[in-house]
Amino acid sequence: MAKFMDVHRGMEGITQDQLVAAHRADLAIERDEGVHFERAWADPKDGVVYCLSEAPSADAVKRVHERAGHPVTEVHPVPMEVS
Amino acid sequence: MAKFMDVHRGMEGITQDQLVAAHRADLAIERDEGVHFERAWADPKDGVVYCLSEAPSADAVKRVHERAGHPVTEVHPVPMEVS
């Protein structure tokens, strides 16, 4: 398992309710791919959403997002983290 | 105070030690600007670093990163979050 940060663009005007609904749609099916979406952040003005996940691969992250109805093109493995 | 996600590019090959050192350099001076850097994630292959912070403004985030020696161009307010 590894950490990934993925980026959705073109989400201008997304609302908190839409973000919650999208996140729940991911959570509902993530187990099929061994993925867990931990957190997501949205910038509705610039239309960017960042999702942090733990997953077996970038492809698994992509498959969950695609099946949940919000495909993503940019998935970065982030093997290093500080807090 | 608001949440921000900023993105550093061109960081190909960054090591865990360098990421920790950069984060500590931010933490050492962040209080001057009322900023707190919560977490950072790095993709050394694609050379991208994401930093999550709480700050009074995007400019405050930029000033801390610049003074700490790693200027950033992309700072997104992320007023919405799910977890």
Short mmCIF file of C-alpha atoms in Angstrom, two decimals:
data_model
loop_
_atom_site.label_atom_id
_atom_site.label_comp_id
_atom_site.label_asym_id
_atom_site.label_seq_id
_atom_site.Cartn_x
_atom_site.Cartn_y
_atom_site.Cartn_z
CA MET A 1 0.00 0.00 0.00
CA ALA A 2 1.16 3.50 -0.77
CA LYS A 3 -0.08 7.04 -0.50
CA PHE A 4 -1.41 8.94 -3.50
CA MET A 5 -2.50 12.50 -4.15
CA ASP A 6 -4.84 12.92 -7.09
CA VAL A 7 -6.04 16.12 -8.65
CA HIS A 8 -9.39 16.83 -10.32
CA ARG A 9 -9.61 19.95 -12.46
CA GLY A 10 -12.56 21.74 -14.04
CA MET A 11 -14.56 21.61 -10.79
CA GLU A 12 -15.34 25.32 -10.68
CA GLY A 13 -18.31 26.07 -8.45
CA ILE A 14 -18.32 22.72 -6.64
CA THR A 15 -20.33 22.94 -3.41
CA GLN A 16 -19.64 21.34 -0.04
CA ASP A 17 -22.63 19.02 -0.61
CA GLN A 18 -21.26 17.93 -3.99
CA LEU A 19 -17.82 17.31 -2.47
CA VAL A 20 -19.34 15.21 0.32
CA ALA A 21 -21.47 13.27 -2.20
CA ALA A 22 -18.46 12.59 -4.44
CA HIS A 23 -16.36 11.45 -1.47
CA ARG A 24 -19.16 9.13 -0.27
CA ALA A 25 -19.47 7.65 -3.77
CA ASP A 26 -15.75 6.84 -3.62
CA LEU A 27 -15.98 5.39 -0.12
CA ALA A 28 -18.91 3.18 -1.13
CA ILE A 29 -16.85 1.23 -3.66
CA GLU A 30 -13.22 1.81 -2.69
CA ARG A 31 -12.90 -1.54 -0.94
CA ASP A 32 -13.35 -3.38 -4.26
CA GLU A 33 -9.96 -2.01 -5.31
CA GLY A 34 -8.27 -2.04 -1.90
CA VAL A 35 -8.23 1.77 -1.86
CA HIS A 36 -9.01 4.11 1.02
CA PHE A 37 -9.69 7.78 0.39
CA GLU A 38 -8.58 9.62 3.52
CA ARG A 39 -9.30 13.27 2.84
CA ALA A 40 -10.25 15.63 0.04
CA TRP A 41 -9.94 19.40 -0.30
CA ALA A 42 -11.62 21.68 -2.82
CA ASP A 43 -10.93 25.08 -4.29
CA PRO A 44 -14.28 25.93 -5.95
CA LYS A 45 -12.91 29.16 -7.39
CA ASP A 46 -10.08 27.60 -9.40
CA GLY A 47 -12.01 24.35 -9.76
CA VAL A 48 -9.40 22.05 -8.24
CA VAL A 49 -10.04 19.09 -5.93
CA TYR A 50 -7.22 17.19 -4.21
CA CYS A 51 -7.79 13.68 -2.83
CA LEU A 52 -5.39 11.88 -0.52
CA SER A 53 -5.64 8.11 -0.57
CA GLU A 54 -3.92 4.91 0.40
CA ALA A 55 -3.98 2.39 -2.41
CA PRO A 56 -2.16 -0.52 -4.04
CA SER A 57 -1.56 1.49 -7.25
CA ALA A 58 -2.38 4.69 -9.12
CA ASP A 59 -4.54 2.63 -11.47
CA ALA A 60 -6.65 1.42 -8.56
CA VAL A 61 -7.24 5.05 -7.52
CA LYS A 62 -8.23 5.90 -11.09
CA ARG A 63 -10.63 2.96 -11.34
CA VAL A 64 -12.50 3.92 -8.16
CA HIS A 65 -12.84 7.56 -9.22
CA GLU A 66 -13.97 6.52 -12.69
CA ARG A 67 -16.59 4.07 -11.45
CA ALA A 68 -17.83 6.67 -8.94
CA GLY A 69 -18.43 9.05 -11.83
CA HIS A 70 -15.58 11.54 -11.46
CA PRO A 71 -12.62 10.35 -13.53
CA VAL A 72 -9.20 11.80 -12.76
CA THR A 73 -6.12 12.09 -14.95
CA GLU A 74 -3.49 13.20 -12.46
CA VAL A 75 -2.53 10.69 -9.76
CA HIS A 76 0.79 11.21 -7.97
CA PRO A 77 2.33 8.65 -5.67
CA VAL A 78 3.51 10.55 -2.57
CA PRO A 79 5.82 8.11 -0.84
CA MET A 80 7.20 10.85 1.41
CA GLU A 81 5.23 12.76 4.02
CA VAL A 82 5.91 15.08 6.93
CA SER A 83 3.59 16.42 9.60
CA MET B 1 -7.86 31.72 9.13
CA ALA B 2 -8.36 29.47 6.14
CA LYS B 3 -6.89 26.31 4.67
CA PHE B 4 -4.50 26.37 1.75
CA MET B 5 -2.89 23.76 -0.47
CA ASP B 6 0.28 24.90 -2.19
CA VAL B 7 2.24 23.10 -4.85
CA HIS B 8 6.00 23.16 -5.46
CA ARG B 9 7.20 21.85 -8.80
CA GLY B 10 10.66 21.04 -10.12
CA MET B 11 11.52 19.04 -6.97
CA GLU B 12 12.62 15.90 -8.82
CA GLY B 13 14.79 13.69 -6.65
CA ILE B 14 13.89 15.34 -3.33
CA THR B 15 14.79 13.07 -0.42
CA GLN B 16 12.92 12.47 2.82
CA ASP B 17 15.67 14.35 4.69
CA GLN B 18 15.32 17.34 2.37
CA LEU B 19 11.55 17.32 2.77
CA VAL B 20 11.88 17.24 6.56
CA ALA B 21 14.47 20.04 6.49
CA ALA B 22 12.28 22.20 4.25
CA HIS B 23 9.25 21.61 6.48
CA ARG B 24 11.27 22.49 9.60
CA ALA B 25 12.50 25.70 7.94
CA ASP B 26 8.87 26.67 7.36
CA LEU B 27 7.84 25.78 10.90
CA ALA B 28 10.69 27.84 12.34
CA ILE B 29 9.33 31.09 10.93
CA GLU B 30 5.66 30.42 10.19
CA ARG B 31 4.47 32.15 13.35
CA ASP B 32 5.73 35.52 12.06
CA GLU B 33 3.01 35.36 9.42
CA GLY B 34 0.34 33.61 11.46
CA VAL B 35 0.68 30.50 9.28
CA HIS B 36 0.77 26.86 10.33
CA PHE B 37 1.99 24.19 7.94
CA GLU B 38 0.15 21.00 8.86
CA ARG B 39 1.42 18.38 6.45
CA ALA B 40 3.44 18.00 3.28
CA TRP B 41 3.64 15.20 0.72
CA ALA B 42 6.26 14.65 -1.96
CA ASP B 43 6.42 12.83 -5.26
CA PRO B 44 10.18 12.77 -5.95
CA LYS B 45 9.69 11.13 -9.34
CA ASP B 46 7.47 13.86 -10.82
CA GLY B 47 9.08 16.50 -8.61
CA VAL B 48 5.90 17.73 -6.93
CA VAL B 49 5.48 18.71 -3.28
CA TYR B 50 2.08 19.53 -1.76
CA CYS B 51 1.82 21.50 1.48
CA LEU B 52 -1.36 21.86 3.53
CA SER B 53 -1.50 24.91 5.75
CA GLU B 54 -3.76 27.10 7.82
CA ALA B 55 -3.09 30.76 7.17
CA PRO B 56 -4.60 34.23 7.08
CA SER B 57 -3.95 34.55 3.32
CA ALA B 58 -2.26 32.98 0.30
CA ASP B 59 0.30 35.78 0.40
CA ALA B 60 1.25 34.85 3.97
CA VAL B 61 1.85 31.26 2.81
CA LYS B 62 4.00 32.54 -0.06
CA ARG B 63 6.06 34.81 2.22
CA VAL B 64 6.92 32.00 4.63
CA HIS B 65 7.94 29.62 1.83
CA GLU B 66 9.99 32.36 0.17
CA ARG B 67 11.83 33.35 3.35
CA ALA B 68 12.47 29.68 4.12
CA GLY B 69 14.19 29.35 0.74
CA HIS B 70 11.66 27.44 -1.32
CA PRO B 71 9.37 29.91 -3.10
CA VAL B 72 6.06 28.66 -4.44
CA THR B 73 3.87 30.00 -7.22
CA GLU B 74 0.72 27.94 -6.82
CA VAL B 75 -1.30 28.49 -3.62
CA HIS B 76 -4.93 27.38 -3.61
CA PRO B 77 -7.38 28.27 -0.88
CA VAL B 78 -9.25 25.04 -0.04
CA PRO B 79 -12.24 26.25 1.95
CA MET B 80 -13.96 22.87 1.63
CA GLU B 81 -12.71 19.61 3.09
CA VAL B 82 -14.02 16.12 3.71
CA SER B 83 -12.54 13.25 5.66
#
